[in-house]
Amino acid sequence: PSMSSTAADSLTFWCTCPPGLEDLARDEALESLASFDVRSVEASRGRLVCNIAAPLADGDSQNQLIRSVLNLRMPANHFLVFYECCPFDLSESLDRLIDLVPQANWQLAMSAWRTLFYEPDGRHSEIQNVGHEPLPDYKFTRSKPYQAGDSQPKLQSSEDPSPNDQAPSGPKVKDPSKLSFRCTCYRAGSGHSFQSMEVAAAVGAAVQDYFGWNVDLKNYDIEVVIWIEGPLVRICLSLNRLCMDFRGQLVDVGSTALRSTIAAGMIRLCQPRSGEIICDCMCGSGSIPLEAWTTHQNAYHLAGDCHPVAIDKCAANIANWCQRWDQRSPVELIRWNLCQFPVRPGTVDVFLADLPFGKRLGSRRENASLYPAALSAMAKSCVPVTGRACLLSADRKNLSRAIKLMSEYWTIARTIGVGIGGITASIVLLNRTATTKSAASVVAPGAKSD
Ligand SMILES: C[S@@+](CC[C@H](N)C(=O)[O-])C[C@H]1O[C@@H](n2cnc3c(N)ncnc32)[C@H](O)[C@@H]1O
């Protein structure tokens, strides 16, 4: 088996990303990390694994690399791998997994942790040891020896790993001079004779014994993640406190708010250029315009919605964003009915729209008239030839019908299926044709206003 506490001259990052957007996420990683020596970026369902050269002795360049990986826009969770082994026999007992704890590269994990999370004057002022030295008397003994089949574990074979966390069975009294941690296990594939919870509990107990750290599932300092995929075992450090799906940039989130990670993918597909006008014409709480502004500050940003509550939410999110970064409002926010779009013909370079799916918002019947009307209005205000529109909807039937109806003005450049909370939606990138469209020929249905 190939076994390593990770190669001394490279770092491996495991990132989760929206299922379906892996290729876009890989392109982003290759482009954004181009100044580093990227050895490989592998994309598979819902995740990226990046291996990047980084001499262990050079702490500064390692820190810079970790921060650059954290700045990627499409991953939602980032993990640094500090032990991996493949193939690892997972068919019999957990003992061999527990034995991996002392073998892992804790020096690497704790150095990354200190870079990102250590607050010597704040939360960690009482902590006596933030290093990677184990307790001198470490010897892990299981309180109840595990027997294969003990709790009749059910094999889990889901494609998407599901997390499971467990408090190791250890002393309950917390020592305030010690760091706190939690252990989480993600598991996919078959052939495992135990459940994720058992792995988290057993490895967590071993880590607790090894360092004497406190277990705290909520207020933890460190999250140790065991990632098991078929015969592959990786031990990782979680690099995020907060899942980056919303990046904490939305304080007022509507029920249909779009994840910023998916918004990032839509924006990337459009390849906005400096000076272009980018418009989210159905902005809801505003995750697309805030993401677009963050990544394309040299463009001009317009956003609007027909619903007053959506406008209030979007305004609150923009205001919070401005306060956080001490900036003036980067987005022009207007209440409008897209079907009577108030912008001069041929002015918008990039339209982005997260359309009502017709389930939680609107209905499929309303979509049948809203979608062609929206595409018609966008065609009027979009710059012919170079203009683009990127649309997202799970109502794929009405979307493709509307695109066919408006094919004089739009051609499909790319279609991607993306998983959103258990449903598959389509992201479609459209290019504007050269045909000009007069205001008089805009299709005008009853506009959706809730
Ligand atoms: C799926 S939601 C958008 C969610 C948004 N991306 C977010 O992050 O919150 C669709 C939005 O389209 C708006 N909408 C529906 N019909 C519209 C129309 N004719 N003109 C403008 N906005 C419209 C709805 O009010 C709703 O806020």
Coordinates of C-alpha atoms and ligand atoms in Angstrom, one line a residue:
P1 CA 0.0 0.0 0.0
S2 CA 1.1 3.6 -0.6
M3 CA 1.2 5.1 2.8
S4 CA 2.3 8.6 3.8
S5 CA 2.0 11.2 6.4
T6 CA 2.0 13.3 3.2
A7 CA 5.1 13.9 1.2
A8 CA 7.5 16.3 2.7
D9 CA 7.6 18.5 -0.3
S10 CA 4.0 18.9 -1.2
L11 CA 0.6 19.6 0.4
T12 CA -2.6 17.8 -0.5
F13 CA -6.0 19.6 -0.2
W14 CA -9.3 18.0 -0.4
C15 CA -12.2 20.4 -1.2
T16 CA -15.9 19.9 -1.6
C17 CA -17.7 21.8 -4.4
P18 CA -21.2 21.8 -5.9
P19 CA -21.8 18.5 -7.6
G20 CA -21.6 19.1 -11.4
L21 CA -19.3 22.1 -11.1
E22 CA -16.1 20.0 -10.6
D23 CA -14.6 20.8 -14.0
L24 CA -15.2 24.6 -13.5
A25 CA -13.8 24.3 -10.0
R26 CA -10.7 22.5 -11.3
D27 CA -10.2 25.2 -14.0
E28 CA -10.5 27.9 -11.2
A29 CA -7.9 26.1 -9.1
L30 CA -5.5 25.7 -12.0
E31 CA -5.8 29.4 -12.9
S32 CA -5.8 30.8 -9.3
L33 CA -2.9 28.7 -8.1
A34 CA -0.9 29.2 -11.3
S35 CA 1.9 30.9 -9.3
F36 CA 2.4 27.7 -7.3
D37 CA 3.8 24.4 -8.6
V38 CA 0.5 22.5 -8.9
R39 CA 1.3 18.8 -9.4
S40 CA -2.2 17.5 -9.9
V41 CA -5.9 18.6 -9.5
E42 CA -8.3 15.6 -9.6
A43 CA -12.0 16.3 -9.9
S44 CA -14.6 13.7 -9.0
R45 CA -18.3 13.9 -7.9
G46 CA -18.6 16.9 -5.6
R47 CA -14.9 17.2 -4.8
L48 CA -11.4 18.3 -5.8
V49 CA -8.1 16.9 -4.6
C50 CA -5.2 19.2 -5.3
N51 CA -1.6 18.3 -4.8
I52 CA 0.8 21.3 -4.7
A53 CA 4.5 21.5 -4.2
A54 CA 5.4 23.3 -1.0
P55 CA 8.7 22.6 0.8
L56 CA 8.0 21.8 4.4
A57 CA 10.9 23.9 5.6
D58 CA 9.4 27.0 4.1
G59 CA 6.6 28.0 6.4
D60 CA 5.9 31.3 4.7
S61 CA 5.3 29.8 1.3
Q62 CA 3.1 27.0 2.9
N63 CA 1.0 29.6 4.6
Q64 CA 0.6 31.6 1.4
L65 CA -0.4 28.5 -0.4
I66 CA -3.0 27.5 2.3
R67 CA -4.5 31.0 2.1
S68 CA -4.6 30.9 -1.7
V69 CA -6.5 27.6 -1.6
L70 CA -8.9 29.0 0.9
N71 CA -9.6 31.9 -1.5
L72 CA -10.9 29.6 -4.2
R73 CA -14.5 30.6 -4.8
M74 CA -16.2 27.3 -5.8
P75 CA -15.2 25.0 -3.0
A76 CA -17.5 25.0 0.1
N77 CA -15.2 23.1 2.5
H78 CA -11.4 22.9 2.4
F79 CA -9.3 20.2 4.2
L80 CA -5.6 19.8 4.5
V81 CA -4.6 16.1 4.3
F82 CA -1.9 15.1 6.8
Y83 CA -2.0 11.3 6.5
E84 CA -3.1 9.1 3.7
C85 CA -3.0 5.4 2.9
C86 CA -4.3 3.3 0.0
P87 CA -5.3 0.6 0.0
F88 CA -6.2 0.3 3.6
D89 CA -7.9 -2.9 4.8
L90 CA -11.2 -1.7 6.3
S91 CA -12.9 -5.0 6.4
E92 CA -12.2 -6.2 9.9
S93 CA -11.4 -4.0 12.8
L94 CA -11.0 -0.4 13.8
D95 CA -7.7 -1.0 15.7
R96 CA -5.6 -0.4 12.6
L97 CA -7.3 2.9 12.0
I98 CA -6.6 4.0 15.6
D99 CA -2.9 3.1 15.1
L100 CA -2.7 5.7 12.4
V101 CA -3.1 8.5 14.9
P102 CA 0.5 8.7 16.0
Q103 CA 1.7 8.2 12.4
A104 CA 0.0 11.3 11.0
N105 CA 1.9 14.4 10.3
W106 CA 0.7 16.5 13.2
Q107 CA 3.5 19.0 12.8
L108 CA 2.0 19.9 9.4
A109 CA -1.6 20.0 10.8
M110 CA -0.7 22.1 13.8
S111 CA 1.4 24.5 11.8
A112 CA -1.5 25.1 9.4
W113 CA -3.9 25.4 12.4
R114 CA -1.8 28.0 14.1
T115 CA -1.6 30.0 10.9
L116 CA -5.3 30.1 10.5
F117 CA -6.9 29.9 13.9
Y118 CA -4.5 30.6 16.8
E119 CA -5.6 33.6 18.8
P120 CA -2.9 34.0 21.5
D121 CA -4.5 37.2 23.0
G122 CA -8.1 36.0 22.7
R123 CA -9.7 32.6 22.7
H124 CA -6.4 30.7 23.3
S125 CA -4.8 32.9 25.9
E126 CA -5.1 30.2 28.6
I127 CA -3.9 27.4 26.4
Q128 CA -0.5 26.1 27.4
N129 CA 0.5 24.0 24.4
V130 CA -0.5 24.6 20.8
G131 CA 2.2 22.3 19.5
H132 CA 2.2 18.8 18.2
E133 CA 3.8 17.0 21.1
P134 CA 1.8 14.0 22.3
L135 CA 1.3 13.3 26.0
P136 CA 4.4 11.5 27.3
D137 CA 2.4 8.5 28.5
Y138 CA 0.3 7.9 25.4
K139 CA -0.9 4.4 25.0
F140 CA -4.4 4.0 23.6
T141 CA -6.5 1.4 25.1
R142 CA -10.1 0.8 24.1
S143 CA -12.6 0.8 26.9
K144 CA -14.7 -1.8 25.1
P145 CA -12.8 -3.9 22.5
Y146 CA -14.5 -3.6 19.2
Q147 CA -15.5 -6.8 17.5
A148 CA -16.4 -6.8 13.9
G149 CA -20.2 -7.2 13.8
D150 CA -20.6 -5.9 17.3
S151 CA -23.3 -3.4 16.5
Q152 CA -24.3 -5.1 13.3
P153 CA -23.0 -2.1 11.3
K154 CA -24.8 -1.4 8.1
L155 CA -22.7 -0.8 5.0
Q156 CA -23.0 2.6 3.6
S157 CA -22.5 2.8 -0.2
S158 CA -23.8 6.3 -1.0
E159 CA -22.0 8.3 -3.7
D160 CA -22.0 11.4 -1.6
P161 CA -20.2 10.9 1.7
S162 CA -22.3 11.8 4.7
P163 CA -20.7 13.3 7.8
N164 CA -21.0 11.7 11.2
D165 CA -19.5 13.0 14.3
Q166 CA -19.2 11.4 17.7
A167 CA -18.0 12.4 21.1
P168 CA -15.3 9.9 22.0
S169 CA -16.1 8.1 25.3
G170 CA -13.5 9.8 27.5
P171 CA -13.3 11.9 30.6
K172 CA -16.1 14.6 30.7
V173 CA -14.2 17.2 32.7
K174 CA -12.7 19.8 30.5
D175 CA -9.2 21.1 31.1
P176 CA -9.2 24.9 30.2
S177 CA -5.5 24.8 29.6
K178 CA -5.9 22.3 26.7
L179 CA -7.2 22.8 23.2
S180 CA -10.6 21.4 22.2
F181 CA -11.4 19.3 19.1
R182 CA -13.9 17.3 17.4
C183 CA -13.6 14.3 15.1
T184 CA -15.8 13.9 12.0
C185 CA -15.9 11.0 9.6
Y186 CA -17.0 11.2 5.9
R187 CA -17.3 7.8 4.3
A188 CA -18.2 6.6 0.8
G189 CA -18.0 3.3 -1.0
S190 CA -18.5 -0.2 0.3
G191 CA -16.5 -2.9 2.1
H192 CA -16.4 -1.1 5.5
S193 CA -17.4 -3.2 8.4
F194 CA -18.2 -0.2 10.6
Q195 CA -20.2 3.0 10.5
S196 CA -18.9 6.5 10.2
M197 CA -19.9 7.2 13.8
E198 CA -17.9 4.4 15.1
V199 CA -14.8 5.6 13.2
A200 CA -15.3 9.2 14.5
A201 CA -15.7 7.9 18.1
A202 CA -12.7 5.5 18.0
V203 CA -10.3 7.9 16.2
G204 CA -11.5 10.8 18.4
A205 CA -10.8 8.8 21.5
A206 CA -7.3 8.0 20.3
V207 CA -6.6 11.7 19.5
Q208 CA -7.9 12.7 22.9
D209 CA -5.6 10.2 24.6
Y210 CA -2.7 11.2 22.4
F211 CA -2.8 15.0 23.1
G212 CA -5.0 15.2 26.1
W213 CA -7.3 17.6 24.2
N214 CA -10.9 18.3 25.3
V215 CA -13.7 16.9 23.1
D216 CA -16.2 19.7 22.2
L217 CA -18.5 19.1 19.3
K218 CA -19.6 22.7 19.1
N219 CA -17.0 25.1 20.4
Y220 CA -14.0 23.2 19.1
D221 CA -10.6 24.7 18.2
I222 CA -9.6 21.9 15.8
E223 CA -11.6 19.7 13.6
V224 CA -10.0 16.4 12.6
V225 CA -11.7 14.8 9.6
I226 CA -11.3 11.1 8.7
W227 CA -12.1 10.7 5.0
I228 CA -12.7 7.1 3.9
E229 CA -13.5 6.4 0.3
G230 CA -13.4 2.7 -0.7
P231 CA -10.0 1.5 0.3
L232 CA -8.5 5.0 0.8
V233 CA -8.1 6.6 4.2
R234 CA -7.1 10.2 4.7
I235 CA -6.7 12.1 7.9
C236 CA -7.3 15.8 7.4
L237 CA -7.5 19.2 9.2
S238 CA -10.6 21.2 8.4
L239 CA -9.5 24.7 7.2
N240 CA -12.9 26.4 7.5
R241 CA -14.9 27.3 10.5
L242 CA -17.8 28.1 8.3
C243 CA -19.0 26.3 5.2
M244 CA -18.3 28.6 2.3
D245 CA -21.6 27.9 0.6
F246 CA -22.9 31.4 1.7
R247 CA -19.5 32.7 2.9
G248 CA -21.2 34.5 5.7
Q249 CA -21.8 37.3 3.2
L250 CA -25.6 37.0 3.4
V251 CA -27.1 38.2 6.8
D252 CA -30.6 38.1 5.5
V253 CA -31.2 34.9 3.6
G254 CA -34.3 34.3 1.6
S255 CA -35.8 30.8 1.3
T256 CA -34.6 30.4 -2.3
A257 CA -31.1 32.0 -1.7
L258 CA -28.5 30.7 -4.1
R259 CA -25.2 29.3 -2.7
S260 CA -22.4 31.7 -3.4
T261 CA -20.3 28.7 -4.6
I262 CA -22.8 28.0 -7.4
A263 CA -23.1 31.8 -8.1
A264 CA -19.3 31.7 -8.5
G265 CA -19.6 28.9 -11.1
M266 CA -22.2 30.9 -13.1
I267 CA -20.1 34.0 -13.0
R268 CA -17.0 32.1 -14.1
L269 CA -18.8 30.6 -17.1
C270 CA -19.6 34.2 -18.3
Q271 CA -15.9 35.2 -18.1
P272 CA -16.7 38.9 -17.4
R273 CA -14.2 41.4 -18.7
S274 CA -13.1 44.7 -17.2
G275 CA -15.6 47.5 -17.7
E276 CA -18.5 45.3 -18.6
I277 CA -22.0 45.7 -17.2
I278 CA -23.1 42.7 -15.3
C279 CA -26.8 42.4 -14.3
D280 CA -28.6 39.9 -12.0
C281 CA -32.1 40.7 -13.1
M282 CA -33.8 38.4 -10.5
C283 CA -31.5 39.0 -7.6
G284 CA -33.5 37.8 -4.5
S285 CA -31.2 38.1 -1.5
G286 CA -28.3 39.1 -3.7
S287 CA -25.8 36.2 -3.6
I288 CA -25.0 36.6 -7.3
P289 CA -24.3 40.4 -7.3
L290 CA -22.2 40.2 -4.1
E291 CA -20.2 37.3 -5.5
A292 CA -19.8 39.1 -8.8
W293 CA -18.6 42.2 -7.2
T294 CA -16.1 40.4 -5.0
T295 CA -14.5 38.7 -8.0
H296 CA -14.9 41.4 -10.6
Q297 CA -14.5 44.7 -9.0
N298 CA -13.5 46.4 -12.2
A299 CA -17.0 45.8 -13.8
Y300 CA -20.2 47.6 -13.2
H301 CA -22.9 45.8 -11.3
L302 CA -26.7 46.0 -11.6
A303 CA -29.2 44.0 -9.6
G304 CA -33.0 44.0 -9.4
D305 CA -36.1 42.0 -8.4
C306 CA -39.8 42.6 -8.7
H307 CA -40.5 41.7 -5.1
P308 CA -40.2 44.3 -2.3
V309 CA -39.1 41.7 0.3
A310 CA -36.3 40.5 -2.0
I311 CA -35.2 44.1 -2.5
D312 CA -35.1 44.7 1.3
K313 CA -33.1 41.5 1.9
C314 CA -30.7 42.3 -0.9
A315 CA -30.3 45.9 0.4
A316 CA -29.6 44.5 3.9
N317 CA -27.0 42.1 2.6
I318 CA -25.3 44.8 0.5
A319 CA -25.3 47.2 3.5
N320 CA -23.8 44.5 5.7
W321 CA -21.2 43.8 3.1
C322 CA -20.3 47.5 2.8
Q323 CA -19.9 47.9 6.5
R324 CA -17.8 44.8 6.8
W325 CA -15.3 45.9 4.1
D326 CA -15.7 49.6 4.7
Q327 CA -16.8 50.2 1.1
R328 CA -19.4 52.2 -0.7
S329 CA -22.2 50.2 -2.2
P330 CA -20.7 48.3 -5.1
V331 CA -24.1 47.3 -6.6
E332 CA -26.9 49.4 -8.1
L333 CA -30.1 47.9 -6.7
I334 CA -33.4 48.6 -8.4
R335 CA -36.9 47.2 -8.1
W336 CA -38.1 46.2 -11.5
N337 CA -40.2 43.8 -13.4
L338 CA -37.8 42.1 -15.7
C339 CA -40.5 41.8 -18.4
Q340 CA -40.5 45.6 -18.5
F341 CA -36.8 46.0 -18.0
P342 CA -36.0 49.7 -17.7
V343 CA -32.5 49.6 -19.3
R344 CA -31.6 51.0 -22.7
P345 CA -31.5 48.4 -25.5
G346 CA -28.0 46.9 -26.2
T347 CA -26.4 47.9 -22.9
V348 CA -25.9 44.9 -20.6
D349 CA -22.9 42.7 -21.3
V350 CA -23.7 39.8 -18.9
F351 CA -27.1 38.8 -17.6
L352 CA -27.3 36.3 -14.7
A353 CA -30.5 34.9 -13.5
D354 CA -31.4 32.3 -10.9
L355 CA -35.0 31.8 -12.2
P356 CA -37.9 30.7 -10.0
F357 CA -38.0 26.9 -10.2
G358 CA -41.8 26.8 -9.9
K359 CA -41.8 24.8 -6.7
R360 CA -41.1 26.9 -3.7
L361 CA -41.5 30.1 -5.8
G362 CA -44.0 30.5 -8.6
S363 CA -45.4 27.5 -10.6
R364 CA -44.4 25.6 -13.7
R365 CA -47.5 27.0 -15.4
E366 CA -46.3 30.6 -14.7
N367 CA -42.8 29.7 -15.8
A368 CA -44.2 28.7 -19.2
S369 CA -44.9 32.4 -19.9
L370 CA -42.3 34.0 -17.5
Y371 CA -39.2 32.3 -19.0
P372 CA -39.8 33.3 -22.7
A373 CA -40.7 36.8 -21.5
A374 CA -37.5 37.0 -19.4
L375 CA -35.3 35.8 -22.3
S376 CA -37.1 38.3 -24.6
A377 CA -36.5 41.2 -22.3
M378 CA -32.8 40.2 -21.8
A379 CA -32.4 39.9 -25.5
K380 CA -33.5 43.5 -25.9
S381 CA -31.1 45.0 -23.4
C382 CA -28.2 42.7 -24.0
V383 CA -25.3 43.8 -26.3
P384 CA -25.6 41.9 -29.6
V385 CA -22.8 39.4 -30.6
T386 CA -20.6 39.7 -27.5
G387 CA -23.4 39.6 -24.8
R388 CA -24.0 36.5 -22.7
A389 CA -26.7 35.2 -20.3
C390 CA -26.2 32.6 -17.7
L391 CA -29.4 31.1 -16.4
L392 CA -30.1 28.6 -13.6
S393 CA -33.3 26.6 -13.3
A394 CA -34.6 23.2 -12.2
D395 CA -37.6 23.7 -14.5
R396 CA -35.6 22.3 -17.4
K397 CA -38.6 21.7 -19.7
N398 CA -39.7 25.4 -19.6
L399 CA -36.1 26.6 -19.8
S400 CA -35.3 24.7 -23.0
R401 CA -38.7 25.6 -24.5
A402 CA -38.0 29.3 -23.9
I403 CA -34.5 29.1 -25.4
K404 CA -36.0 27.4 -28.5
L405 CA -38.6 30.1 -28.8
M406 CA -35.9 32.8 -28.5
S407 CA -33.3 31.1 -30.7
E408 CA -33.2 34.0 -33.0
Y409 CA -31.5 36.0 -30.2
W410 CA -29.7 33.3 -28.2
T411 CA -27.5 30.3 -28.9
I412 CA -26.5 27.7 -26.3
A413 CA -22.8 27.8 -25.5
R414 CA -22.8 25.3 -22.6
T415 CA -25.2 23.4 -20.4
I416 CA -24.2 21.9 -17.0
G417 CA -26.3 19.9 -14.6
V418 CA -25.7 21.0 -11.0
G419 CA -26.9 19.4 -7.8
I420 CA -28.7 21.8 -5.4
G421 CA -30.0 20.2 -2.2
G422 CA -31.0 16.9 -3.7
I423 CA -32.4 18.2 -7.0
T424 CA -30.6 18.6 -10.3
A425 CA -30.9 22.0 -12.0
S426 CA -29.4 23.2 -15.2
I427 CA -27.0 26.1 -15.7
V428 CA -27.2 27.3 -19.3
L429 CA -24.7 29.7 -20.8
L430 CA -26.2 31.6 -23.8
N431 CA -24.5 33.8 -26.4
R432 CA -26.4 36.7 -27.8
T433 CA -26.7 36.5 -31.6
A434 CA -26.3 39.6 -33.9
T435 CA -30.0 40.0 -34.4
T436 CA -31.2 43.3 -32.9
K437 CA -34.4 43.4 -31.0
S438 CA -36.7 46.3 -30.8
A439 CA -38.6 47.2 -27.6
A440 CA -41.9 46.7 -29.3
S441 CA -41.2 43.0 -29.9
V442 CA -40.6 42.1 -26.3
V443 CA -43.0 39.3 -25.2
A444 CA -45.1 40.6 -22.3
P445 CA -46.7 38.0 -20.0
G446 CA -48.2 38.6 -16.6
A447 CA -45.1 39.1 -14.5
K448 CA -44.5 36.9 -11.5
S449 CA -44.4 39.1 -8.4
D450 CA -44.1 36.9 -5.4
Ligands
LIG1 C1 -34.9 31.8 -7.3 S1 -35.2 33.4 -6.7 C2 -33.6 34.2 -6.8 C3 -32.8 33.9 -5.6 C4 -31.6 34.7 -5.5 N1 -30.6 34.2 -6.5 C5 -31.0 34.6 -4.1 O1 -29.8 34.3 -3.9 O2 -31.7 34.9 -3.2 C6 -36.0 34.1 -8.1 C7 -36.3 35.6 -7.9 O3 -36.9 36.1 -9.1 C8 -37.8 37.1 -8.8 N2 -38.7 37.4 -9.9 C9 -39.7 36.6 -10.4 N3 -40.3 37.1 -11.4 C10 -39.7 38.3 -11.7 C11 -39.9 39.4 -12.6 N4 -40.8 39.3 -13.6 N5 -39.0 40.4 -12.6 C12 -38.1 40.5 -11.6 N6 -37.9 39.5 -10.7 C13 -38.7 38.5 -10.7 C14 -38.5 36.6 -7.5 O4 -39.0 37.7 -6.8 C15 -37.3 35.9 -6.8 O5 -36.7 36.8 -5.9

